[in-house]
mmCIF file of C-alpha atoms in Angstrom:
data_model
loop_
_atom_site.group_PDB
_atom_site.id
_atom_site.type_symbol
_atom_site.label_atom_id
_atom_site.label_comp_id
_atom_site.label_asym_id
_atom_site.label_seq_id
_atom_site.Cartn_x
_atom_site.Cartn_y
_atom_site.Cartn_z
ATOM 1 C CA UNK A 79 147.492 75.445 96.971
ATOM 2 C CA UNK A 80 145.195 72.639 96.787
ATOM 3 C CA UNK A 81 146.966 71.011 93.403
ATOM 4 C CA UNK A 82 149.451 71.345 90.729
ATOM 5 C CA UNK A 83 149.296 70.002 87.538
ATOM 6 C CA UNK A 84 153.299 69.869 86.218
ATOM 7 C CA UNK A 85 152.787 71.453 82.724
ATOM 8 C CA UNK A 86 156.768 71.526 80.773
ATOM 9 C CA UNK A 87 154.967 73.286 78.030
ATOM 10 C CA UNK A 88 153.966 76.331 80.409
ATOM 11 C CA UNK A 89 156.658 76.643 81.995
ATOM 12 C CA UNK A 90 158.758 76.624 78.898
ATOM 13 C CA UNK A 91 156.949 79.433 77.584
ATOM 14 C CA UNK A 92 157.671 81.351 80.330
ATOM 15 C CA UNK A 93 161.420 81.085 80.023
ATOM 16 C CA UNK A 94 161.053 81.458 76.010
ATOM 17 C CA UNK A 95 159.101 84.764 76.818
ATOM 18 C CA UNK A 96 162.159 85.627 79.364
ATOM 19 C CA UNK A 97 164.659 85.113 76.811
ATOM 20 C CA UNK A 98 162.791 87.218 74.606
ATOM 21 C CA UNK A 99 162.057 89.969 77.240
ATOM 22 C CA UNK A 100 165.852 90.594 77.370
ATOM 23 C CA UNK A 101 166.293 90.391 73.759
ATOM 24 C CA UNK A 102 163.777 93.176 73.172
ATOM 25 C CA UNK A 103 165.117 95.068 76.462
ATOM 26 C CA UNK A 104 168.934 94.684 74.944
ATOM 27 C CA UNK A 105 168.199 95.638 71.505
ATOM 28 C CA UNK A 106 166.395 98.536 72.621
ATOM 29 C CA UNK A 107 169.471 99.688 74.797
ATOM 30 C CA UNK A 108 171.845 98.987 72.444
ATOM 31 C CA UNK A 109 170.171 101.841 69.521
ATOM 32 C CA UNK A 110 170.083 104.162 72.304
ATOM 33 C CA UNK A 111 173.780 104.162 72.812
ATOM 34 C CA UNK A 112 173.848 103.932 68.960
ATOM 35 C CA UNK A 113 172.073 107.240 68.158
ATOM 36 C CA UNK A 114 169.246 105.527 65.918
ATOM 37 C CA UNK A 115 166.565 107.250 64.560
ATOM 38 C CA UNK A 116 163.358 108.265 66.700
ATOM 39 C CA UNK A 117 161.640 105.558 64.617
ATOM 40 C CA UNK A 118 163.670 102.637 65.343
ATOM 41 C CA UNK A 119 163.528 103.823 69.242
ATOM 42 C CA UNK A 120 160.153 103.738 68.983
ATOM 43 C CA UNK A 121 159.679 100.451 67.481
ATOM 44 C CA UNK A 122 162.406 99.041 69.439
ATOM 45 C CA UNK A 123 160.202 100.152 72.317
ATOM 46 C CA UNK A 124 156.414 98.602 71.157
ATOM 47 C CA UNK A 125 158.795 95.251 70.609
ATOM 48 C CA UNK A 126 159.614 95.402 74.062
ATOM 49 C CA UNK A 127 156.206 96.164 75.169
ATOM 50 C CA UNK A 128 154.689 93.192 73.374
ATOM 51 C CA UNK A 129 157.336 90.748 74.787
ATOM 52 C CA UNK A 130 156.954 91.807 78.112
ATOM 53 C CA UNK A 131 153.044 91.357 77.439
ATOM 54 C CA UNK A 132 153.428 88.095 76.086
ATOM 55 C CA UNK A 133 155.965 87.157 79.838
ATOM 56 C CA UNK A 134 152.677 88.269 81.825
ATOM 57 C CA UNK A 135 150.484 86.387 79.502
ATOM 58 C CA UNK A 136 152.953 83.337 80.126
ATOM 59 C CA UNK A 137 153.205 83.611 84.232
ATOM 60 C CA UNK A 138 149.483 83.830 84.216
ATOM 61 C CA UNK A 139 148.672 80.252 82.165
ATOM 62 C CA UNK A 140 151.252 78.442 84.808
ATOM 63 C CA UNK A 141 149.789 79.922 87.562
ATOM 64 C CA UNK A 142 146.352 78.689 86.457
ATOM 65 C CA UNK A 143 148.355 75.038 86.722
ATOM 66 C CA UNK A 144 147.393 75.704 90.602
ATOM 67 C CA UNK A 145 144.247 75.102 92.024
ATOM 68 C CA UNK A 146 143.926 77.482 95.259
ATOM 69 C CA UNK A 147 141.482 77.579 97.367
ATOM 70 C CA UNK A 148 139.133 80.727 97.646
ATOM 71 C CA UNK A 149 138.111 80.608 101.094
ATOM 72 C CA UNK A 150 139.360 78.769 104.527
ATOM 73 C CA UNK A 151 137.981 75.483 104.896
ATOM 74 C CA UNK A 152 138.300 72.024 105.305
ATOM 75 C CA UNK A 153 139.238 69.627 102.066
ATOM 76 C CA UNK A 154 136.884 66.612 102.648
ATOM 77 C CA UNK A 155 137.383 64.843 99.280
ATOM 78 C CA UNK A 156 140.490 64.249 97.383
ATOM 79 C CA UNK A 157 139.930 62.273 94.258
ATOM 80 C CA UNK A 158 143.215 62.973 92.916
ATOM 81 C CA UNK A 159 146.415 60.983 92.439
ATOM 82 C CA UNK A 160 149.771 62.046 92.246
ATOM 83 C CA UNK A 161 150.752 61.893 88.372
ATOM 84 C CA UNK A 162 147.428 60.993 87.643
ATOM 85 C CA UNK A 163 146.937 62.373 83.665
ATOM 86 C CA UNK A 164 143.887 64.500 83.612
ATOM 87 C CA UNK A 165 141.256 64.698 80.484
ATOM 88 C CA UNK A 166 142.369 68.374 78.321
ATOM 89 C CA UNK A 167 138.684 68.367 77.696
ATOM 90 C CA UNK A 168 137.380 69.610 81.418
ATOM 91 C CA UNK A 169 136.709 73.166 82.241
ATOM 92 C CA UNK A 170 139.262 73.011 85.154
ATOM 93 C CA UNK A 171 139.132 76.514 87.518
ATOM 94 C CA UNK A 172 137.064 77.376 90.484
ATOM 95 C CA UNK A 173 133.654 77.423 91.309
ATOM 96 C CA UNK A 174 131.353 77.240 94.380
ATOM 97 C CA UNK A 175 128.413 74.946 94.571
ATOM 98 C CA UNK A 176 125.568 74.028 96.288
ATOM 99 C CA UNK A 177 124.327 70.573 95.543
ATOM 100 C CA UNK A 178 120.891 70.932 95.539
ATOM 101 C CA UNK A 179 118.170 72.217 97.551
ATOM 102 C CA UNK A 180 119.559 73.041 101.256
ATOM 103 C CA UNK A 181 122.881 72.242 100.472
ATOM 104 C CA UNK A 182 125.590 74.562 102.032
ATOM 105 C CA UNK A 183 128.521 73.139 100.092
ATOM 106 C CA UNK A 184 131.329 75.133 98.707
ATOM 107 C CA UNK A 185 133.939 73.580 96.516
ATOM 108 C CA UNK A 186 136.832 74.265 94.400
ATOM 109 C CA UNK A 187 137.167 71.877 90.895
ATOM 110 C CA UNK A 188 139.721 70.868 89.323
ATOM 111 C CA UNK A 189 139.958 68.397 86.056
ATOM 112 C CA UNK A 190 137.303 67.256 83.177
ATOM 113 C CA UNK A 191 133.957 67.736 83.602
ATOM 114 C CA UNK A 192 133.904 69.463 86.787
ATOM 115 C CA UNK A 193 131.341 72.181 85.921
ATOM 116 C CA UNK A 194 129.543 73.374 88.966
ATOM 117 C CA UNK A 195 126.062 75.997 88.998
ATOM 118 C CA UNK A 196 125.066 77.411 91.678
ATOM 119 C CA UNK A 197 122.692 75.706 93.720
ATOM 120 C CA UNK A 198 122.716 72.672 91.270
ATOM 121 C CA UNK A 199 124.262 69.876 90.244
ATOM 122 C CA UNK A 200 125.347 69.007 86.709
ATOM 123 C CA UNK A 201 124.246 65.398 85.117
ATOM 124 C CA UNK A 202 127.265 63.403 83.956
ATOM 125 C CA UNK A 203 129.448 61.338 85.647
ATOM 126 C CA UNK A 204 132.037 62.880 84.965
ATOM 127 C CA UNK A 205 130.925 65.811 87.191
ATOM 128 C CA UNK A 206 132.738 64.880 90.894
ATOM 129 C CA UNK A 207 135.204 67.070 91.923
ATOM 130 C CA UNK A 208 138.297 65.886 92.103
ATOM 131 C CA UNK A 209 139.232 67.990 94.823
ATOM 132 C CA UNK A 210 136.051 69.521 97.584
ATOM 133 C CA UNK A 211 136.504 71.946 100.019
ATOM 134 C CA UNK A 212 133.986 73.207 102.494
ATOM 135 C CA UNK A 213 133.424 75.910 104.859
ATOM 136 C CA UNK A 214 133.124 75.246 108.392
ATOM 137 C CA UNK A 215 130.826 78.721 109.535
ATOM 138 C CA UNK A 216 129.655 79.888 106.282
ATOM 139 C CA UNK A 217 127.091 78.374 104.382
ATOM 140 C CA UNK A 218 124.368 78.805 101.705
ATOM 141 C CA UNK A 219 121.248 77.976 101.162
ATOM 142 C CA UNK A 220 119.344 78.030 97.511
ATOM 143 C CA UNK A 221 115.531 77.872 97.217
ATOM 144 C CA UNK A 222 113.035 78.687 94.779
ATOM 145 C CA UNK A 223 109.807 81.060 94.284
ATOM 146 C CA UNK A 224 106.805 81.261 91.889
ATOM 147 C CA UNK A 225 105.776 84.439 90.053
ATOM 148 C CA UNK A 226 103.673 85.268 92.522
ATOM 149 C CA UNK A 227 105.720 85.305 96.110
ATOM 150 C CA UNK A 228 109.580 86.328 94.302
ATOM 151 C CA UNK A 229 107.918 89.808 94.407
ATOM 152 C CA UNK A 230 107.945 89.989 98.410
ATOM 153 C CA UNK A 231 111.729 89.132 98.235
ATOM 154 C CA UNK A 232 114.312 91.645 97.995
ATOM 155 C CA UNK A 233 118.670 91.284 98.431
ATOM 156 C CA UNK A 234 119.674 92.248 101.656
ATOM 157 C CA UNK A 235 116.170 90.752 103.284
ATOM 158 C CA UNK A 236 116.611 88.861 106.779
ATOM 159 C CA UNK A 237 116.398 85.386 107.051
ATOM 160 C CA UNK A 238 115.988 82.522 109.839
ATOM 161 C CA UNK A 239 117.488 79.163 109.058
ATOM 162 C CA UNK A 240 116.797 76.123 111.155
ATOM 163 C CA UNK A 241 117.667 72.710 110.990
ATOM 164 C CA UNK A 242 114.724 70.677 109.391
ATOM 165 C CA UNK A 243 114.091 66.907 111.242
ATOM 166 C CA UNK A 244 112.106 66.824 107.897
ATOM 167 C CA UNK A 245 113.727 63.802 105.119
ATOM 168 C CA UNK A 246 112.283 66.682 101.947
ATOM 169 C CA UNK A 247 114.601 69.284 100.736
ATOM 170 C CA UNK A 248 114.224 72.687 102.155
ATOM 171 C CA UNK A 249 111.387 75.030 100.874
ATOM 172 C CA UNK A 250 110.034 77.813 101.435
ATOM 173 C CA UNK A 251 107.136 79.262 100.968
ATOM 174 C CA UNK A 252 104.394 82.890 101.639
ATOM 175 C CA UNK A 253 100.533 82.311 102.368
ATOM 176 C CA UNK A 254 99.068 80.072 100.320
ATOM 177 C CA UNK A 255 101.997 79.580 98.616
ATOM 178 C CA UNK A 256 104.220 75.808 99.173
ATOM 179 C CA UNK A 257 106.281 74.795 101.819
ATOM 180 C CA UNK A 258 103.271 74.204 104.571
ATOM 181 C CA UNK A 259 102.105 77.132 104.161
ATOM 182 C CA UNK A 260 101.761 80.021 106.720
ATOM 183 C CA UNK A 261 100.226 83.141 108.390
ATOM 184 C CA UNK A 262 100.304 86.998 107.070
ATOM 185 C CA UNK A 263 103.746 88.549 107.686
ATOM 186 C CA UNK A 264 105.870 84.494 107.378
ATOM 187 C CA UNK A 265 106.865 82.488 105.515
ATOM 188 C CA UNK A 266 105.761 78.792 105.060
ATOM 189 C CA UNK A 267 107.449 75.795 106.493
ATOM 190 C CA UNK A 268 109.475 73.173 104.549
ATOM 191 C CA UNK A 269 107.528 69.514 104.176
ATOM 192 C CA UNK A 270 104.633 71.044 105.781
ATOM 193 C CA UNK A 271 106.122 71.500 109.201
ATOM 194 C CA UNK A 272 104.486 73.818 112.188
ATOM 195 C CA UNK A 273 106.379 76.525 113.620
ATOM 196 C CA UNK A 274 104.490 76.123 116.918
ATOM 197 C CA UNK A 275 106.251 78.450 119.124
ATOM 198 C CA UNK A 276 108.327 81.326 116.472
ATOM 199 C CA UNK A 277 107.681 83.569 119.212
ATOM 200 C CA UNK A 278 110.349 82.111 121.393
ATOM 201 C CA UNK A 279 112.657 81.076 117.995
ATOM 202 C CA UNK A 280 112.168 77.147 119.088
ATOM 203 C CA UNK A 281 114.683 74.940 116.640
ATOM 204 C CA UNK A 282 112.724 72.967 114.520
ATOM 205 C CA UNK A 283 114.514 69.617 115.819
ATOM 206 C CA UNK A 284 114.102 70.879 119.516
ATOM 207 C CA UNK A 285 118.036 70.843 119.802
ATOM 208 C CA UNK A 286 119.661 73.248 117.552
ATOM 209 C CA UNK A 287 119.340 77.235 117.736
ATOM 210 C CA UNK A 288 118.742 78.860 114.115
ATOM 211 C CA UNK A 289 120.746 80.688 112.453
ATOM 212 C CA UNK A 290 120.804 84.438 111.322
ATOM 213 C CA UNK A 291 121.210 84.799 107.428
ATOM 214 C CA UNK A 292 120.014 87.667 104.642
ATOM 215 C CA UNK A 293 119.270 86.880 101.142
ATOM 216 C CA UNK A 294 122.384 87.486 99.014
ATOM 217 C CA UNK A 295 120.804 86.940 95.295
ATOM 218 C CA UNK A 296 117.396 86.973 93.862
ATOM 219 C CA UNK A 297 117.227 85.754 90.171
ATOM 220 C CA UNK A 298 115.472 87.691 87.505
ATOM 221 C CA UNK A 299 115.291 84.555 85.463
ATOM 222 C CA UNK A 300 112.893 81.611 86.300
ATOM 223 C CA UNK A 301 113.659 78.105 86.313
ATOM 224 C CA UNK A 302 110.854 76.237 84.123
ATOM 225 C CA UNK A 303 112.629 72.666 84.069
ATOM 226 C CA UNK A 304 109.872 71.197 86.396
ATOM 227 C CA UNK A 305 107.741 72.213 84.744
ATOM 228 C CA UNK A 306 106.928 75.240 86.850
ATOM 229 C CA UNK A 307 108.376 78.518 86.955
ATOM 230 C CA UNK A 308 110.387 78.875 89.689
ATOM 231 C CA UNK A 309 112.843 81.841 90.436
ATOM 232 C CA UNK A 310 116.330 81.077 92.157
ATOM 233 C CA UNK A 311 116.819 82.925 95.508
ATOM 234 C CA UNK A 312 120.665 82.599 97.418
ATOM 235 C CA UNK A 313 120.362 82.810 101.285
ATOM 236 C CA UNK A 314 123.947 83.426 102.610
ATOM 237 C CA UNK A 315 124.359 82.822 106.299
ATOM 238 C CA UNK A 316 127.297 82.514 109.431
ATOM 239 C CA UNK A 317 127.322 79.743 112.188
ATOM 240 C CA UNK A 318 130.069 78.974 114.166
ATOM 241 C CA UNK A 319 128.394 76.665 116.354
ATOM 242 C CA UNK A 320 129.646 73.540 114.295
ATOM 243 C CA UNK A 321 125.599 72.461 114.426
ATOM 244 C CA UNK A 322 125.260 73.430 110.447
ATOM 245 C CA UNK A 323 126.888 71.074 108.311
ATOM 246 C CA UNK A 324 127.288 71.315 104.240
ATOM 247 C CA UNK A 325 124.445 68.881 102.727
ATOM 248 C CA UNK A 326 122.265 69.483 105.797
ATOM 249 C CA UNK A 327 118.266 69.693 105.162
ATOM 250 C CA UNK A 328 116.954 73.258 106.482
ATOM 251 C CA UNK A 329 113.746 75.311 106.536
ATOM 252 C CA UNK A 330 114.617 78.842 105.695
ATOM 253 C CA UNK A 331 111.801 81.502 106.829
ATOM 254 C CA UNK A 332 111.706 85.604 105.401
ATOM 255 C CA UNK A 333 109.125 87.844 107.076
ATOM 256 C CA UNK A 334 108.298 90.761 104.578
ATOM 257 C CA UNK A 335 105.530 93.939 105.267
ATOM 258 C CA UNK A 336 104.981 94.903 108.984
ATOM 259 C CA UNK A 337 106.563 92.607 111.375
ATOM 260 C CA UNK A 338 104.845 94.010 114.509
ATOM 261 C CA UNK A 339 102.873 92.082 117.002
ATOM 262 C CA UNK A 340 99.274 91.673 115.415
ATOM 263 C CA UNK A 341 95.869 90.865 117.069
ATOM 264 C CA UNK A 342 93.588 87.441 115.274
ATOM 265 C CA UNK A 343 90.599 85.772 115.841
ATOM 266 C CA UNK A 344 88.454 83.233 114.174
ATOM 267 C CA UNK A 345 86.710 84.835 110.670
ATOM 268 C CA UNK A 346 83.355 83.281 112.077
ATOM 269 C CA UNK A 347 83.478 85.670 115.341
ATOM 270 C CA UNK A 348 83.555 88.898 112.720
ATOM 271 C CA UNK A 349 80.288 89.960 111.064
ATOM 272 C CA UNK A 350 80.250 91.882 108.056
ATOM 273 C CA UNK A 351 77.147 94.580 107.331
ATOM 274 C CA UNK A 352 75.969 95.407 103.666
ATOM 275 C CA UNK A 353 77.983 98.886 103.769
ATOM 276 C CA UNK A 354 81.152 96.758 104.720
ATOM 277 C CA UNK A 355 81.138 97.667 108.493
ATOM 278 C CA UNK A 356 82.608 94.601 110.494
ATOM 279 C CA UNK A 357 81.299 94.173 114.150
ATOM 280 C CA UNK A 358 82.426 91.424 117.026
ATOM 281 C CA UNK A 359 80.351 90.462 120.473
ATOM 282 C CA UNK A 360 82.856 90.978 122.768
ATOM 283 C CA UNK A 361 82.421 89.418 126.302
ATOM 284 C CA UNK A 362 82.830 91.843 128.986
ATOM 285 C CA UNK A 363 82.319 91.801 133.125
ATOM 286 C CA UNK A 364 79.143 93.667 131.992
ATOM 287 C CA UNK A 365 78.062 91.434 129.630
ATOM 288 C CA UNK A 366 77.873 91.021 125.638
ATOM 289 C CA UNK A 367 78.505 93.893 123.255
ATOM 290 C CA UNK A 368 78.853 94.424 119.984
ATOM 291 C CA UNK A 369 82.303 96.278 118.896
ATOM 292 C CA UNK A 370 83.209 97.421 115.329
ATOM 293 C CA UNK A 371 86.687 96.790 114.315
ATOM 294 C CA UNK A 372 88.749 97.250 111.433
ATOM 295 C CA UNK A 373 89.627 94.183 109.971
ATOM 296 C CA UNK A 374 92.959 93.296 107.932
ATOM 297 C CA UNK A 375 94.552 90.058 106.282
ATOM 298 C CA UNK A 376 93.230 87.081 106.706
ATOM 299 C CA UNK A 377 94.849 83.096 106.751
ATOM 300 C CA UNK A 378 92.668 79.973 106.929
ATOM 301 C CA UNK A 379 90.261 80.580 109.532
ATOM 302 C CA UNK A 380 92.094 83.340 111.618
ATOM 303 C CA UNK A 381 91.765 87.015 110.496
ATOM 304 C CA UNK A 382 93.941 90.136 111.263
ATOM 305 C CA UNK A 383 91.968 92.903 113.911
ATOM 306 C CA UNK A 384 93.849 96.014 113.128
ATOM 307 C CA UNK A 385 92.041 98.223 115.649
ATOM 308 C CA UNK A 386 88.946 97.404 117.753
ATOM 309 C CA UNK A 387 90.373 95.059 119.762
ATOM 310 C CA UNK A 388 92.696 94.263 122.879
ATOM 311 C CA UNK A 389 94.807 90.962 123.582
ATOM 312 C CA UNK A 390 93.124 89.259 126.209
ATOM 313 C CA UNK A 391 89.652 90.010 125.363
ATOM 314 C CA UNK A 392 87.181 87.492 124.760
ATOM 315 C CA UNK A 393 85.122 87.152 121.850
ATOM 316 C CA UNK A 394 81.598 85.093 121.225
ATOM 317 C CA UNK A 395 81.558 82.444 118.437
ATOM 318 C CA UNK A 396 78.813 80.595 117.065
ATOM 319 C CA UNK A 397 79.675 77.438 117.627
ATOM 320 C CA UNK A 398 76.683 74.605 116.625
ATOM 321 C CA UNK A 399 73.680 76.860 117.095
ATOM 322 C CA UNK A 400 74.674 78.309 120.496
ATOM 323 C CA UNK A 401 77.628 80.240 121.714
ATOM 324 C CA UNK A 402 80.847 80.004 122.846
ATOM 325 C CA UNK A 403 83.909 82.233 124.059
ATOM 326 C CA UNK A 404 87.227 82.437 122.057
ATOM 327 C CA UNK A 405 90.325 84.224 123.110
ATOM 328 C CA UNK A 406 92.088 86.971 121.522
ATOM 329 C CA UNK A 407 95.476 86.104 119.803
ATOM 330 C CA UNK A 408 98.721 88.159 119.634
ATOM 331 C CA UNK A 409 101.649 86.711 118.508
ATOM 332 C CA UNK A 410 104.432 88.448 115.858
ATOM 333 C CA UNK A 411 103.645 87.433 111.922
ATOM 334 C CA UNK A 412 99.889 86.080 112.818
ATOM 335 C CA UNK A 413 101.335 82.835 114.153
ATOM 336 C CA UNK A 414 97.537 81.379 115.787
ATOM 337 C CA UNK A 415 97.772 82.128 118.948
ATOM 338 C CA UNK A 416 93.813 81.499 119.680
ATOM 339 C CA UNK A 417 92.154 79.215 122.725
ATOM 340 C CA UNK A 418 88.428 78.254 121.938
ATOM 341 C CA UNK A 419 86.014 77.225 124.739
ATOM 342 C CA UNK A 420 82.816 75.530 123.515
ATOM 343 C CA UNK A 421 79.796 76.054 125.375
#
């Protein structure tokens, strides 16, 4: 119990429904011992029923005079005095929030004005809650997606959540889509951050392992107050490591398709014949030959080898009129993983 709000009008009713409880109850055994008629039983009976109705109805509105909390946490604001008169016009009750982009805040309201979305934050000032408690290992996260990437995110989809060293909000984003951008298979990185090494799972901030989370809620209905549409995704995610804090900035990352190790190199090394045929010089002990491959997505300057080619191999770019040798990439998602030598 986080609060009580000391209500003599509930709490009256109660005992007025009591009374009448017994009443009903008496009456009711009293034309049983009496012999009365099947229809005075039986409306001696509904009586009782709708007294006994109107005791549950009763207990349940003083309850409600307590504010519990839904989850274990930690109550880090109190904005409550004791006999402090609250406004009859809030919509007191519980609800968890997010404030804003990032945020992992939970919190339980209580008192006028405290209506709390989701993953948002309402725009009166009348809006703190009185009373806030958060979670110490379980946090979410809420970001947005346009039309075109919400359809490469499903409930139940994995997620990586790291600490951003980044002052934006967290975003998130597929190719060519916001958040930095990325490579076939990941997502983009909040305030256009580099994953340099998602190979090895390297924190963003160097310091702090990521986290392990799944997507708990994808919206069906877009957001179009900026402006732009932008459909409302819930990442839900654990960490007991006391690292993730409620309010923190983080980049969240969801790999869709085939997550497999992939092979890239530079578009410029591939050539592509009238009949669609796409050929590389690969540099061998022998010397130069030309190899057709099968080609797949492509991301900036870096495209996807599905067959043709080994990691490790070198390819020959044209680089200024001559040549020059670049290496073969593999890394998981398309990450660039590519070394070029100039000649």
């Amino acid at each position: 119990v986080l609060a009580t709000l000391d209500s003599p009008e509930l709490a009256a009713d109660v005992a007025s429904a009591e009374t009448a409880v017994a009443e009903a109850d008496a009456r009711l055994a009293d034309d049983v011992a009496a012999g009365a008629s099947d229809a005075q039983l039986a409306a001696d009976e509904t009586n009782l029923v709708t007294t006994q109705d109107r005791l549950a109805d009763a207990q349940t509105a003083l309850e409600g005079a307590q504010l519990l909390a839904p989850f274990d946490g930690t109550v880090s604001t109190v904005d409550l005095v004791v006999g402090e008169e609250l406004g009859s016009g809030g919509t007191s009750g519980t609800s968890l929030s997010g404030t804003g982009a990032g945020s992992g805040l939970s919190s339980s309201t209580l008192g006028a004005g405290n209506t709390a979305v989701p993953g948002a934050t309402t725009g009166t000032a009348d809006s703190t809650a009185q009373i806030q408690v958060v979670t110490s290992d379980r946090f979410v996260v809420e970001i947005g997606f346009d039309d075109t990437d919400i359809e490469n995110v499903t409930e139940g989809q994995e997620a990586t959540i790291s600490l951003s060293t980044s002052t934006s909000s967290a975003a998130f984003g597929f190719p060519g889509g916001g958040g930095g951008g990325g490579f076939p298979g990941r997502g983009g990185l909040a305030g256009g951050a580099v994953d340099t090494d998602a190979d090895d799972a390297t924190p963003l901030n160097g310091d702090v392992a990521p986290a392990a989370g799944a997507v708990a809620a994808v919206s069906g209905v877009a957001d179009a107050s900026s402006g732009v549409a932008s459909f409302p995704v819930t990442v839900e995610f654990v960490d007991d490591s006391g690292d993730y804090h409620a309010g923190a900035s983080v980049v969240v990352e969801l790999s869709y398709g085939d997550p497999t190790r992939v092979v890239q190199v530079p578009s410029f090394a591939v050539s592509t014949a009238d009949d669609g045929s796409a050929t590389v010089t690969v540099r061998t002990a022998n010397g130069d030959e030309t190899r057709e491959v099968v080609t797949g997505d492509s991301s900036g300057n870096m495209i996807t080898i599905v067959s043709g080619l080994e990691v490790g191999e070198q390819v020959v770019l044209p680089v200024g009129g001559g040549e020059g040798r670049g290496g073969v990439g593999g890394v998981p998602g398309g990450l660039p993983g590519v070394v070029q030598e100039g000649s």
